[in-house]
Coordinates of C-alpha atoms and ligand atoms in Angstrom, one line a residue:
M1 CA -9.4 62.0 -36.6
T2 CA -11.8 59.5 -38.4
R3 CA -9.6 56.9 -39.0
V4 CA -8.0 57.2 -35.2
F5 CA -11.7 56.9 -34.1
L6 CA -12.5 53.9 -36.2
A7 CA -9.2 52.2 -35.3
S8 CA -10.1 52.4 -31.7
L9 CA -14.0 51.3 -32.1
S10 CA -12.3 48.2 -34.3
T11 CA -9.8 47.6 -31.2
A12 CA -13.0 47.9 -29.0
L13 CA -15.5 45.2 -31.4
L14 CA -12.2 43.0 -31.6
T15 CA -12.5 42.9 -27.6
T16 CA -16.1 42.3 -28.1
I17 CA -15.3 38.7 -29.2
A18 CA -12.4 37.9 -26.9
G19 CA -14.3 39.0 -23.8
P20 CA -17.5 39.4 -21.9
A21 CA -19.7 42.4 -22.0
W22 CA -19.2 45.4 -19.4
S23 CA -15.7 43.6 -18.8
Q24 CA -14.7 45.2 -15.8
A25 CA -11.4 43.2 -16.4
P26 CA -8.2 45.6 -17.5
A27 CA -9.2 46.0 -21.6
A28 CA -7.5 48.2 -24.2
P29 CA -9.7 51.3 -23.8
A30 CA -11.7 52.0 -27.0
A31 CA -10.8 55.7 -26.8
P32 CA -8.2 57.4 -25.0
A33 CA -9.3 57.5 -21.3
P34 CA -8.3 60.5 -19.1
A35 CA -8.2 58.4 -16.2
A36 CA -7.6 54.5 -15.8
P37 CA -10.2 53.2 -13.5
A38 CA -8.7 52.4 -9.9
A39 CA -7.3 48.5 -10.0
Q40 CA -10.2 45.9 -8.5
P41 CA -9.3 44.7 -5.6
A42 CA -8.3 40.7 -6.5
R43 CA -11.4 38.6 -5.9
P44 CA -11.9 35.0 -6.6
Q45 CA -13.1 34.0 -9.9
I46 CA -16.2 32.2 -8.8
E47 CA -18.1 33.2 -5.7
T48 CA -21.8 32.5 -4.3
K49 CA -23.4 34.5 -2.1
K50 CA -27.0 34.5 -0.3
V51 CA -29.1 37.6 -1.2
D52 CA -29.4 39.4 2.3
G53 CA -32.7 39.4 3.9
T54 CA -33.7 36.1 1.8
E55 CA -33.8 32.3 2.8
N56 CA -33.4 30.8 -0.5
V57 CA -32.1 33.5 -3.3
Y58 CA -28.2 33.4 -4.2
I59 CA -25.7 34.9 -6.7
F60 CA -23.6 32.9 -8.2
R61 CA -20.6 34.9 -10.1
N62 CA -18.5 33.6 -12.5
G63 CA -15.5 36.2 -13.2
N64 CA -17.7 39.3 -14.2
H65 CA -21.1 37.4 -15.1
Q66 CA -23.6 36.3 -12.7
A67 CA -26.8 34.9 -12.4
M68 CA -29.6 34.1 -9.8
F69 CA -30.4 30.8 -7.9
I70 CA -33.1 29.6 -5.8
V71 CA -33.4 27.2 -3.5
T72 CA -36.4 25.4 -2.5
P73 CA -37.3 22.0 -0.8
E74 CA -38.3 20.8 -3.8
G75 CA -35.5 21.7 -5.8
V76 CA -33.5 24.5 -7.4
I77 CA -34.3 26.6 -10.3
A78 CA -31.2 28.0 -11.5
T79 CA -31.0 30.7 -14.4
D80 CA -27.7 31.6 -17.1
P81 CA -25.0 29.5 -16.8
V82 CA -22.6 32.5 -17.3
A83 CA -19.6 30.0 -19.3
Y84 CA -18.8 31.4 -22.4
G85 CA -15.3 30.4 -23.3
R86 CA -15.2 28.5 -19.7
P87 CA -15.8 24.8 -21.0
T88 CA -15.8 23.6 -17.5
G89 CA -17.9 26.4 -16.0
G90 CA -21.4 25.1 -16.2
Q91 CA -20.3 22.2 -14.0
Q92 CA -19.0 24.7 -11.6
Y93 CA -22.0 26.3 -11.0
I94 CA -23.5 23.4 -10.3
D95 CA -20.6 22.4 -7.7
E96 CA -21.2 25.6 -6.4
I97 CA -25.2 24.7 -5.9
K98 CA -24.3 21.4 -4.5
K99 CA -22.4 23.3 -1.7
V100 CA -25.9 24.8 -0.9
T101 CA -28.4 22.0 -1.2
D102 CA -28.5 18.3 -2.1
R103 CA -31.8 19.0 -3.6
P104 CA -31.8 18.8 -7.1
I105 CA -31.8 21.1 -10.2
R106 CA -35.3 21.0 -11.6
Y107 CA -35.2 24.3 -13.9
L108 CA -32.8 26.0 -15.7
I109 CA -33.9 29.3 -17.2
Y110 CA -32.1 31.6 -19.9
S111 CA -32.5 35.6 -19.4
H112 CA -31.7 36.1 -23.0
H113 CA -29.9 34.1 -25.9
H114 CA -26.7 35.9 -25.8
F115 CA -23.8 33.2 -25.4
D116 CA -21.6 34.9 -22.5
H117 CA -25.2 34.4 -20.2
I118 CA -26.3 31.1 -21.3
A119 CA -23.1 28.8 -22.8
G120 CA -22.7 26.0 -20.3
G121 CA -26.4 24.8 -19.9
K122 CA -25.2 21.6 -21.3
A123 CA -24.2 20.2 -17.6
F124 CA -27.5 21.6 -16.4
K125 CA -29.4 19.5 -19.0
D126 CA -27.5 16.6 -18.3
A127 CA -28.2 16.9 -14.5
G128 CA -31.8 16.4 -15.5
A129 CA -33.0 20.3 -15.2
T130 CA -35.6 21.8 -17.7
V131 CA -34.4 24.4 -20.3
V132 CA -36.9 27.1 -20.4
A133 CA -36.2 30.7 -22.4
H134 CA -38.2 33.1 -24.5
K135 CA -39.5 31.2 -27.8
R136 CA -37.3 33.6 -29.5
A137 CA -34.0 32.3 -28.2
K138 CA -35.2 29.0 -28.9
E139 CA -35.5 30.0 -32.6
R140 CA -32.2 31.7 -32.7
L141 CA -30.3 28.5 -30.9
E142 CA -32.2 26.1 -33.1
V143 CA -30.2 27.6 -36.1
L144 CA -26.7 28.6 -34.4
K145 CA -26.3 25.0 -32.7
H146 CA -24.2 26.0 -29.9
P147 CA -22.1 23.0 -28.6
N148 CA -22.3 23.9 -25.0
T149 CA -25.9 25.7 -25.1
P150 CA -28.7 23.3 -25.4
V151 CA -31.9 24.4 -27.1
P152 CA -34.6 25.0 -24.5
D153 CA -36.6 22.4 -23.7
E154 CA -39.8 24.9 -23.1
T155 CA -40.4 28.6 -24.0
V156 CA -42.5 31.6 -23.1
D157 CA -44.3 33.3 -25.2
T158 CA -45.3 36.6 -22.9
N159 CA -45.6 35.1 -19.2
R160 CA -45.4 32.1 -17.6
T161 CA -45.0 31.3 -13.4
I162 CA -43.0 28.8 -12.3
T163 CA -44.2 27.6 -8.8
L164 CA -41.5 25.2 -6.8
G165 CA -41.3 24.2 -3.0
G166 CA -43.4 27.2 -2.0
T167 CA -41.5 29.5 -4.2
T168 CA -43.4 31.4 -7.3
L169 CA -41.0 32.7 -10.2
E170 CA -42.4 35.0 -12.6
L171 CA -40.8 35.1 -16.3
N172 CA -42.3 37.9 -17.9
Y173 CA -41.7 39.0 -21.7
V174 CA -42.0 42.9 -21.9
G175 CA -41.1 43.1 -25.4
L176 CA -38.2 44.2 -27.4
N177 CA -35.2 45.8 -25.5
H178 CA -31.5 44.6 -24.6
S179 CA -32.5 42.0 -27.4
D180 CA -35.3 40.1 -29.0
S181 CA -35.5 37.5 -26.5
T182 CA -35.2 39.1 -22.8
L183 CA -37.2 37.5 -19.8
V184 CA -37.7 39.8 -16.9
M185 CA -37.8 37.3 -14.2
R186 CA -39.4 38.3 -10.9
L187 CA -39.8 37.1 -7.5
P188 CA -42.8 38.5 -6.0
R189 CA -42.4 37.4 -2.7
E190 CA -38.5 38.4 -2.7
K191 CA -39.7 42.0 -4.3
I192 CA -36.2 40.8 -6.2
V193 CA -35.9 40.9 -10.1
F194 CA -33.4 39.5 -11.9
I195 CA -32.9 41.4 -15.7
V196 CA -29.8 40.8 -17.6
D197 CA -27.9 43.1 -19.5
L198 CA -31.2 45.6 -20.6
L199 CA -30.1 48.0 -16.8
P200 CA -26.5 48.0 -15.9
V201 CA -26.7 49.4 -12.5
A202 CA -25.1 52.9 -12.4
R203 CA -22.9 52.2 -15.5
M204 CA -22.6 53.3 -18.9
P205 CA -24.1 51.0 -21.7
G206 CA -21.3 49.9 -24.0
R207 CA -20.8 46.9 -26.1
G208 CA -24.5 45.2 -25.5
M209 CA -26.2 48.1 -27.6
I210 CA -25.4 45.9 -30.7
D211 CA -28.6 44.4 -31.4
F212 CA -30.4 46.6 -29.0
Y213 CA -33.9 48.0 -29.7
P214 CA -33.9 51.8 -29.0
L215 CA -37.5 53.2 -28.7
E216 CA -38.7 49.5 -27.7
A217 CA -36.5 49.4 -24.6
E218 CA -37.9 52.7 -23.3
D219 CA -41.5 51.0 -23.4
S220 CA -39.6 48.0 -21.4
I221 CA -38.3 49.7 -18.9
K222 CA -41.5 52.0 -18.3
K223 CA -43.6 48.4 -17.9
I224 CA -40.5 47.6 -15.4
L225 CA -40.7 50.3 -13.2
A226 CA -44.5 49.9 -13.2
M227 CA -43.8 46.1 -11.3
D228 CA -43.7 45.7 -7.8
W229 CA -40.1 44.8 -6.7
E230 CA -37.7 46.4 -4.6
R231 CA -34.0 45.2 -5.6
L232 CA -32.6 44.4 -9.2
I233 CA -29.8 41.7 -9.7
P234 CA -28.1 42.5 -12.8
G235 CA -26.2 40.1 -15.1
H236 CA -22.8 42.0 -14.3
P237 CA -21.8 42.8 -10.7
D238 CA -22.0 46.5 -11.5
S239 CA -21.3 49.1 -9.4
G240 CA -19.2 46.9 -6.8
G241 CA -22.0 44.4 -6.7
R242 CA -24.6 46.6 -5.4
L243 CA -28.4 45.1 -6.4
G244 CA -29.9 48.0 -8.5
T245 CA -33.1 49.8 -7.3
K246 CA -35.8 51.5 -9.1
K247 CA -33.9 54.9 -8.6
D248 CA -31.1 53.0 -10.8
V249 CA -33.3 51.9 -13.7
E250 CA -34.6 55.5 -13.6
Q251 CA -31.6 56.6 -14.0
Q252 CA -30.7 54.2 -17.2
L253 CA -34.2 54.9 -18.5
A254 CA -32.9 59.0 -18.6
L255 CA -29.5 58.3 -20.2
L256 CA -31.8 56.2 -23.4
Q257 CA -33.7 59.1 -23.5
A258 CA -30.9 61.8 -23.6
A259 CA -29.1 59.7 -26.0
S260 CA -31.7 59.4 -28.0
A261 CA -32.9 62.7 -28.3
E262 CA -29.1 64.1 -28.6
M263 CA -28.4 61.9 -31.7
K264 CA -31.6 62.6 -32.9
K265 CA -30.7 66.5 -33.7
L266 CA -27.3 65.3 -35.1
G267 CA -29.4 62.6 -37.7
D268 CA -31.7 65.1 -38.5
E269 CA -28.7 67.5 -39.3
G270 CA -27.5 64.8 -41.9
K271 CA -24.4 64.2 -39.3
C272 CA -24.5 60.5 -39.2
W273 CA -22.3 58.4 -39.3
D274 CA -18.9 59.7 -38.8
T275 CA -19.6 63.6 -37.6
A276 CA -22.5 62.4 -35.6
E277 CA -20.6 59.8 -33.6
K278 CA -17.7 62.4 -33.1
E279 CA -19.8 65.4 -32.1
F280 CA -21.9 62.9 -29.7
K281 CA -21.7 63.5 -25.8
L282 CA -23.7 62.7 -22.7
P283 CA -22.2 65.2 -20.4
D284 CA -25.0 64.6 -17.7
F285 CA -23.8 60.9 -17.5
A286 CA -20.0 61.7 -18.3
S287 CA -19.2 60.7 -14.7
L288 CA -20.7 57.0 -14.8
P289 CA -18.2 54.2 -15.0
G290 CA -17.6 52.6 -18.4
Y291 CA -18.7 56.3 -20.0
E292 CA -15.8 56.8 -22.2
Q293 CA -15.6 53.0 -23.3
G294 CA -19.2 52.4 -23.9
L295 CA -20.2 56.2 -25.5
P296 CA -18.9 54.8 -29.5
F297 CA -21.4 52.2 -28.8
V298 CA -24.2 54.5 -27.9
A299 CA -23.6 56.8 -30.4
R300 CA -23.4 53.9 -33.3
R301 CA -26.7 52.5 -32.3
Y302 CA -28.7 55.9 -32.5
C303 CA -27.1 56.7 -35.3
G304 CA -28.7 53.8 -37.0
L305 CA -31.4 54.7 -35.5
W306 CA -31.8 58.4 -36.3
G307 CA -29.6 58.3 -39.1
R308 CA -30.9 55.3 -40.8
G309 CA -33.8 54.7 -39.7
T310 CA -32.8 51.2 -38.3
Ligands
ZN1 ZN1 -26.7 40.6 -23.6

């Protein structure tokens, strides 16, 4: 069983390298899935939509990744190029923005340092945008020298507010969580937040657990719940593109707390890695999309915490 399990897991890890996190595209299942999800209806590779109830907030989607951009009379604030493995993806995003406005793109903000969200920034930099990210993202990118992902021009330590053409966008660092460089972006007037990968909407976490900070993430999520907002734009069109609510965030927090408690029990019994990872289940969340595929990644991360202290 162990060998079968590990073989399944390495298939999933290979899929990680080849494809985007939480891809909804058909992929080799990490474990024998009892029922494959229904085929997604055909949708265009690239799509831009204005967020209902706003005059200026848009979602740009490329495949299974998406980003927020805001149009103001003085220019555009864009986020995440989402062009990993898509050499023309950054320019295609710019072309979509140009269909909405002829104002210049003034800022490009990275949500965190993961390439599946920020590769493609070069096109924005070449178009004159100032690239902004958390300081830890800059430190990482300086080392990695990814060809299509420029190092930020400006960094955020804990908080920064960008004001442009009557729009205010807060950039908040709320601690270690999905990465060590996550910025929570909040539009106070629109009561919208853009948070990438930390809070999948009505979906099981999965491959993104690889550099997750389990205990610190719970603190981050509590801080996010305490902020004033009504709708959450996630970095993946989870739940059919529906925006998240505080209820969704509470569900993710409950899931992480349940995972932590369950694995602590197994870890304290000395069962990490193999036995614990086989026994680990989260029955209360078994109906979430991505449950079967995500469970081994969640188990591995929490075994690291409670079985090893990492
Ligand atoms: Zn990520």
